[in-house]
Coordinates of C-alpha atoms and ligand atoms in Angstrom, one line a residue:
M13 CA 35.3 -34.3 -7.8
N14 CA 32.1 -32.4 -7.1
F15 CA 29.6 -32.2 -9.8
G16 CA 28.6 -28.6 -10.2
I17 CA 26.8 -26.0 -12.4
D18 CA 29.7 -25.9 -14.9
D19 CA 29.3 -29.6 -15.5
L20 CA 25.8 -29.0 -16.7
P21 CA 24.9 -27.8 -20.2
V22 CA 24.0 -24.3 -18.9
R23 CA 24.1 -21.2 -21.1
D24 CA 27.7 -19.9 -21.6
E25 CA 26.9 -16.4 -20.1
L26 CA 25.8 -18.0 -16.8
R27 CA 29.0 -19.9 -16.3
G28 CA 31.1 -18.7 -13.3
K29 CA 28.5 -16.2 -12.2
S30 CA 27.0 -15.6 -8.7
P31 CA 23.3 -15.3 -7.9
Y32 CA 21.8 -12.3 -6.1
G33 CA 22.7 -13.0 -2.5
A34 CA 22.1 -10.5 0.3
P35 CA 23.0 -12.6 3.4
Q36 CA 19.9 -13.6 5.3
L37 CA 21.5 -13.9 8.8
D38 CA 19.7 -14.4 12.1
V39 CA 21.0 -11.4 14.1
P40 CA 19.2 -9.0 16.5
V41 CA 19.3 -6.0 14.2
R42 CA 18.8 -6.5 10.5
L43 CA 19.3 -3.3 8.5
N44 CA 20.6 -4.8 5.2
T45 CA 17.8 -5.2 2.7
N46 CA 15.9 -1.9 2.9
E47 CA 12.8 -3.5 4.3
N48 CA 10.3 -1.6 6.3
P49 CA 10.9 -2.5 10.0
Y50 CA 7.3 -2.1 11.1
P51 CA 5.1 -5.2 10.9
L52 CA 1.8 -4.6 9.2
P53 CA -0.8 -3.1 11.6
E54 CA -3.3 -5.6 13.1
P55 CA -6.4 -4.1 11.4
L56 CA -4.6 -4.6 8.0
V57 CA -3.7 -8.2 9.0
E58 CA -7.4 -8.7 9.7
R59 CA -8.4 -7.3 6.3
I60 CA -5.9 -9.4 4.5
T61 CA -7.3 -12.5 6.2
E62 CA -10.8 -11.5 5.1
R63 CA -9.9 -10.9 1.5
V64 CA -7.7 -14.0 1.3
R65 CA -10.5 -16.1 2.8
E66 CA -12.8 -14.8 0.1
A67 CA -10.2 -15.5 -2.6
A68 CA -9.7 -19.0 -1.2
R69 CA -13.2 -19.9 -2.0
N70 CA -12.4 -19.5 -5.7
L71 CA -9.0 -21.0 -5.9
N72 CA -10.4 -23.8 -8.1
R73 CA -10.4 -21.1 -10.8
Y74 CA -7.5 -19.2 -12.3
P75 CA -7.1 -15.6 -11.0
D76 CA -8.1 -12.5 -13.0
R77 CA -5.4 -12.6 -15.6
D78 CA -5.5 -8.9 -16.1
A79 CA -5.7 -8.0 -12.4
V80 CA -8.2 -5.3 -13.2
E81 CA -9.4 -4.4 -9.7
L82 CA -5.8 -4.3 -8.4
R83 CA -4.5 -2.2 -11.3
T84 CA -7.4 0.2 -10.9
Q85 CA -6.5 0.7 -7.2
L86 CA -2.8 1.1 -8.0
A87 CA -3.7 3.7 -10.6
K88 CA -5.8 5.5 -8.0
Y89 CA -2.9 5.5 -5.5
L90 CA -0.6 6.9 -8.2
T91 CA -3.1 9.6 -9.2
D92 CA -3.7 10.6 -5.5
T93 CA 0.0 10.7 -4.6
A94 CA 2.1 11.4 -7.7
G95 CA 0.6 14.5 -9.2
H96 CA -0.6 12.9 -12.4
E97 CA -3.7 11.2 -13.4
V98 CA -3.3 7.6 -14.6
G99 CA -5.9 4.8 -15.2
L100 CA -6.1 1.1 -15.5
A101 CA -4.7 1.2 -19.1
N102 CA -1.5 2.9 -17.9
V103 CA -0.7 0.4 -15.1
W104 CA 0.7 -3.1 -15.0
A105 CA 1.5 -5.2 -12.0
A106 CA 3.7 -8.3 -11.4
N107 CA 5.4 -10.3 -8.7
G108 CA 7.7 -7.6 -7.4
S109 CA 9.2 -4.9 -9.5
N110 CA 11.9 -7.5 -10.3
E111 CA 9.3 -9.3 -12.4
V112 CA 8.2 -6.0 -13.9
I113 CA 11.8 -5.4 -14.9
Q114 CA 12.1 -8.9 -16.2
Q115 CA 9.0 -8.5 -18.4
L116 CA 10.2 -5.2 -19.7
L117 CA 13.6 -6.7 -20.6
Q118 CA 11.9 -9.7 -22.2
T119 CA 9.9 -7.3 -24.3
F120 CA 12.4 -4.5 -25.1
G121 CA 15.7 -6.3 -24.5
G122 CA 16.8 -9.9 -25.2
P123 CA 19.4 -11.5 -27.4
G124 CA 21.2 -9.1 -29.7
R125 CA 20.0 -6.1 -27.6
T126 CA 21.5 -4.1 -24.8
A127 CA 20.6 -2.2 -21.6
I128 CA 22.5 0.4 -19.8
G129 CA 22.5 1.5 -16.1
F130 CA 24.6 4.0 -14.3
E131 CA 26.6 2.2 -11.6
P132 CA 26.8 1.7 -8.7
S133 CA 23.1 1.1 -8.9
Y134 CA 20.5 -1.7 -8.3
S135 CA 22.4 -4.9 -9.1
M136 CA 19.2 -6.7 -10.2
H137 CA 19.0 -4.6 -13.4
A138 CA 22.3 -6.2 -14.6
L139 CA 21.3 -9.6 -13.3
I140 CA 17.9 -9.6 -15.0
A141 CA 19.5 -8.3 -18.2
R142 CA 21.8 -11.3 -18.1
G143 CA 18.9 -13.7 -17.3
T144 CA 17.0 -12.4 -20.4
G145 CA 20.0 -12.6 -22.7
T146 CA 20.3 -8.8 -22.8
G147 CA 23.8 -7.3 -23.1
W148 CA 24.7 -5.1 -20.1
I149 CA 26.5 -1.8 -20.4
S150 CA 27.8 -0.3 -17.2
G151 CA 27.4 3.5 -17.4
P152 CA 29.4 6.0 -15.4
R153 CA 28.8 8.1 -12.3
N154 CA 30.7 10.9 -10.7
D155 CA 32.8 10.3 -7.5
D156 CA 29.9 11.8 -5.4
F157 CA 27.6 9.2 -7.1
T158 CA 25.6 11.7 -9.1
I159 CA 25.1 10.8 -12.7
D160 CA 27.8 12.4 -14.9
L161 CA 25.3 13.7 -17.5
A162 CA 27.9 14.4 -20.3
A163 CA 29.5 11.0 -19.9
A164 CA 26.1 9.3 -19.6
E165 CA 24.8 11.0 -22.8
K166 CA 28.1 9.9 -24.6
A167 CA 27.6 6.3 -23.4
I168 CA 24.1 6.4 -24.8
V169 CA 25.1 7.9 -28.1
E170 CA 28.0 5.4 -28.5
N171 CA 26.3 2.3 -27.4
R172 CA 22.7 3.0 -28.6
P173 CA 21.2 0.8 -25.9
D174 CA 17.6 -0.6 -26.3
V175 CA 16.8 0.0 -22.6
V176 CA 18.1 2.7 -20.2
F177 CA 17.7 2.3 -16.5
V178 CA 17.6 5.3 -14.2
T179 CA 17.1 4.5 -10.5
T180 CA 15.9 7.5 -8.5
P181 CA 16.4 7.6 -5.6
N182 CA 19.3 5.4 -6.4
N183 CA 20.2 2.2 -4.6
P184 CA 22.7 1.6 -3.0
T185 CA 23.8 5.3 -2.9
G186 CA 20.5 6.9 -1.8
N187 CA 20.7 10.1 -3.9
A188 CA 17.9 11.2 -6.2
V189 CA 18.4 12.0 -9.9
P190 CA 17.3 15.6 -10.8
P191 CA 14.3 15.6 -13.3
E192 CA 16.4 17.6 -15.8
T193 CA 18.9 14.8 -15.9
V194 CA 16.3 12.1 -16.5
L195 CA 14.8 14.3 -19.3
A196 CA 18.2 14.8 -20.9
L197 CA 18.8 11.1 -20.8
Y198 CA 15.4 10.4 -22.3
E199 CA 16.1 12.8 -25.1
A200 CA 19.6 11.3 -25.7
A201 CA 18.1 7.8 -25.7
Q202 CA 15.3 8.8 -28.2
A203 CA 17.8 10.4 -30.5
A204 CA 20.2 7.5 -30.4
K205 CA 17.7 4.6 -31.0
P206 CA 14.9 5.3 -29.8
S207 CA 15.0 3.2 -26.6
L208 CA 12.8 2.5 -23.6
V209 CA 13.8 4.5 -20.5
V210 CA 12.9 2.8 -17.2
V211 CA 12.8 5.1 -14.2
D212 CA 13.0 2.8 -11.1
E213 CA 11.2 4.6 -8.3
A214 CA 11.3 1.8 -5.7
Y215 CA 12.1 4.4 -3.0
I216 CA 10.2 7.4 -4.2
E217 CA 7.8 7.6 -1.2
F218 CA 10.8 8.3 1.0
S219 CA 12.1 11.1 -1.2
H220 CA 12.3 14.8 -0.3
G221 CA 11.3 15.4 -4.0
D222 CA 8.4 14.4 -6.3
S223 CA 7.7 11.4 -8.4
L224 CA 8.7 11.6 -12.1
L225 CA 5.4 10.0 -13.0
P226 CA 4.1 13.2 -14.7
L227 CA 6.9 12.8 -17.3
I228 CA 5.2 9.8 -18.9
E229 CA 2.8 12.3 -20.5
G230 CA 3.7 12.6 -24.2
R231 CA 6.7 10.3 -23.7
P232 CA 5.5 6.8 -24.7
N233 CA 9.0 5.3 -24.2
L234 CA 9.2 6.3 -20.5
V235 CA 8.2 3.8 -17.8
V236 CA 8.1 4.5 -14.1
S237 CA 8.4 1.3 -12.0
R238 CA 7.3 1.0 -8.4
T239 CA 7.0 -1.6 -5.7
M240 CA 5.0 -2.3 -2.5
S241 CA 8.2 -3.9 -1.0
K242 CA 9.5 -0.7 0.6
A243 CA 7.1 2.1 1.5
F244 CA 4.1 -0.3 1.9
G245 CA 6.1 -2.5 4.2
A246 CA 5.1 -5.6 2.1
A247 CA 8.4 -7.1 0.8
G248 CA 6.9 -10.6 1.6
L249 CA 3.9 -9.9 -0.6
R250 CA 5.9 -9.6 -3.9
L251 CA 4.0 -6.9 -5.7
G252 CA 5.6 -4.4 -8.1
Y253 CA 4.0 -2.3 -10.8
F254 CA 4.7 0.2 -13.5
A255 CA 3.0 3.2 -15.1
A256 CA 3.5 4.1 -18.7
H257 CA 1.7 4.7 -22.0
P258 CA -1.0 2.0 -22.5
A259 CA 1.0 0.7 -25.5
V260 CA 3.8 -0.4 -23.1
V261 CA 1.2 -2.3 -21.0
D262 CA -0.1 -4.0 -24.2
A263 CA 3.5 -4.8 -25.2
V264 CA 4.4 -6.7 -22.0
Q265 CA 1.3 -8.9 -22.5
L266 CA 3.4 -10.6 -25.2
V267 CA 5.8 -12.1 -22.6
R268 CA 3.9 -12.2 -19.3
L269 CA 3.0 -15.7 -18.1
P270 CA -0.8 -16.2 -18.1
Y271 CA -2.2 -15.8 -14.5
H272 CA 1.2 -14.7 -13.2
L273 CA -0.4 -12.8 -10.2
S274 CA -2.0 -15.3 -7.9
A275 CA -5.5 -14.6 -6.5
I276 CA -3.9 -14.6 -3.0
T277 CA -1.4 -11.9 -4.1
Q278 CA -4.1 -9.8 -5.7
A279 CA -6.3 -10.1 -2.6
T280 CA -3.5 -9.2 -0.3
A281 CA -2.3 -6.2 -2.3
L282 CA -5.9 -4.9 -2.5
A283 CA -6.2 -5.1 1.3
A284 CA -2.9 -3.3 1.7
L285 CA -4.0 -0.5 -0.6
E286 CA -7.1 0.0 1.6
H287 CA -4.7 0.9 4.4
T288 CA -2.5 3.3 2.4
D289 CA -2.9 6.2 4.8
T290 CA -1.6 4.2 7.8
L291 CA 1.3 2.7 5.8
L292 CA 2.3 6.1 4.5
G293 CA 2.3 7.3 8.2
Y294 CA 5.1 4.8 8.8
V295 CA 7.0 6.3 5.8
E296 CA 7.0 9.7 7.6
Q297 CA 8.5 8.1 10.7
L298 CA 11.1 6.4 8.6
K299 CA 12.0 9.6 6.7
A300 CA 12.7 11.3 10.1
E301 CA 14.8 8.3 11.2
R302 CA 16.7 8.4 7.9
D303 CA 17.4 12.1 8.4
R304 CA 18.6 11.4 11.9
L305 CA 21.0 8.7 10.7
V306 CA 22.5 11.1 8.2
T307 CA 22.9 13.8 10.9
E308 CA 24.3 11.5 13.5
L309 CA 26.7 9.6 11.2
R310 CA 28.1 12.9 10.1
A311 CA 28.4 14.1 13.7
I312 CA 30.4 11.0 14.5
G313 CA 32.7 11.7 11.6
Y314 CA 31.6 9.5 8.8
E315 CA 31.0 10.6 5.2
V316 CA 27.4 10.2 4.2
T317 CA 25.9 10.3 0.7
E318 CA 22.7 12.5 0.5
S319 CA 19.7 10.2 0.9
D320 CA 16.2 10.4 -0.5
A321 CA 15.6 6.7 0.3
N322 CA 15.0 4.6 3.5
F323 CA 18.7 3.8 3.7
V324 CA 21.9 5.7 4.0
Q325 CA 25.3 5.0 2.4
F326 CA 28.2 5.8 4.7
G327 CA 32.0 5.5 4.7
R328 CA 34.6 5.7 3.8
F329 CA 36.5 2.7 4.8
E330 CA 39.9 1.3 3.8
D331 CA 38.2 -2.1 3.7
A332 CA 34.5 -1.9 3.8
H333 CA 34.1 -5.7 4.2
T334 CA 36.1 -5.8 7.4
T335 CA 34.1 -3.0 8.8
W336 CA 30.9 -4.8 7.8
Q337 CA 32.0 -7.8 9.8
Q338 CA 32.9 -5.7 12.8
I339 CA 29.5 -4.1 12.8
L340 CA 28.0 -7.6 12.4
D341 CA 30.1 -8.8 15.4
R342 CA 28.1 -6.1 17.4
G343 CA 24.8 -7.7 16.4
V344 CA 23.9 -5.3 13.5
L345 CA 23.7 -6.5 9.9
V346 CA 24.2 -3.8 7.4
R347 CA 25.0 -4.2 3.6
D348 CA 28.2 -4.4 1.8
N349 CA 27.1 -3.7 -1.8
G350 CA 30.6 -4.0 -3.1
V351 CA 31.0 -0.2 -3.5
P352 CA 34.7 0.3 -2.5
G353 CA 34.9 2.2 0.8
W354 CA 31.2 2.4 1.5
L355 CA 28.5 0.5 3.4
R356 CA 24.7 0.9 3.4
V357 CA 22.4 0.9 6.4
T358 CA 18.6 0.7 6.2
A359 CA 16.6 3.0 8.4
G360 CA 15.0 0.8 11.0
T361 CA 13.0 1.5 14.2
P362 CA 14.5 4.2 16.5
E363 CA 15.8 1.4 18.8
E364 CA 17.4 -0.5 15.9
N365 CA 19.0 2.7 14.6
D366 CA 20.4 3.5 18.1
A367 CA 21.9 0.0 18.2
F368 CA 23.5 0.6 14.8
L369 CA 24.8 4.1 15.9
D370 CA 26.2 2.6 19.1
A371 CA 28.0 -0.1 17.1
V372 CA 29.6 2.4 14.6
R373 CA 30.5 4.7 17.4
E374 CA 32.3 1.8 19.1
L375 CA 34.3 1.2 15.9
L376 CA 35.9 4.6 16.3
S377 CA 37.3 3.7 19.7
F378 CA 38.3 0.3 18.4
V379 CA 42.1 -0.1 18.9
G380 CA 43.6 -2.7 16.6
D381 CA 45.5 -3.2 13.4
T382 CA 42.5 -3.7 11.2
P383 CA 41.4 -0.6 9.3
T384 CA 38.0 0.4 10.7
L385 CA 38.1 4.1 10.9
P386 CA 36.7 6.6 8.4
K387 CA 39.5 7.4 6.0
E388 CA 40.3 10.9 7.2
Q389 CA 40.8 9.7 10.7
S390 CA 42.6 6.5 10.0
A391 CA 45.9 8.1 9.1
Ligands
LIG26 C1 14.1 -3.1 -3.5 C2 14.2 -2.6 -4.9 C3 13.3 -3.0 -5.9 C4 12.1 -3.9 -5.4 O1 12.1 -5.1 -5.9 P1 10.8 -6.0 -5.6 O2 11.0 -7.1 -6.6 O3 9.6 -5.1 -5.9 O4 10.9 -6.4 -4.2 C5 13.3 -2.5 -7.1 N1 14.2 -1.6 -7.5 C6 15.1 -1.2 -6.6 C7 16.1 -0.1 -7.0 C8 15.2 -1.7 -5.3 O5 16.1 -1.3 -4.5

């Protein structure tokens, strides 16, 4: 018999569970994890090299534990782009927004406490809740993937969660949440508990609409989390951050590991922030490609969820997983997030998107007994 996880004295709530696992397959066109398809521009690579070389000279010392220079520059970026002035005291950074979320759940969730998200949404919220011993409540959405406000408010009133996650634009569906809805959820959460409301803006740079950052004013229990993994094209860097009332920044100090952000990470992120304008230029191209994917998929006959992100949810399929495989067979990796009937494709370069569109066009002429066609046409 194979010795496995369940033979170890692991925590009960981890038994029989699966880890986060987007397939990392070696195929020509990879449009499955919402990465930016453009490699960093050469001048930025040079600047990173310079900054890292400098940092390397001091690697005998621990890094700046409070990442003051980096947080100052992140605050400047937010102030310049999000329509609200924030400073060092409002901003905290960690290894990806996943670590930001982990620190928030370690601080505001934990054993005996609960968090709620409105699903389908970012699967890591539930997974990090589990990892931190926080109970998870799956809140509802409408069939069109908008948040059903009345049902969401009811879930908050009934469950009195300690942490409320609102992902906008939402992943994997792509749609943004209207500011009025976020405000209503915040009010409901304050009346019920009060609880911490985390607005996950991982994709906000790709949105047609504005950041909700200004809402942190006068709302000390509202946190806006961000990442450099998507718009900054730096998923390999692992740099996430949040903006909130300074008291929230003080609170997460209680759980953060000392020196969690390496000197190499801080140096690299600072170099990337020096090239913000170039990187945001790519974002404009990707937004145009995202809009093209929406238009062309609809023209082909697919259903598409409104997208404010760098990806598009399309369907509907009798069996999304079979379709996922058929697209993969044509050399294009998209994502099956487990949303019944739907798949998600990341906006890539124009060439990658053409390859994807060719593949899904081919599916429509596919003659066989496996269900690959959009529902309306499959009858
Ligand atoms: C990709 C993504 C993140 C980013 O996680 P990192 O740890 O910063 O790479 C956060 N939230 C959502 C909703 C995402 O889709």
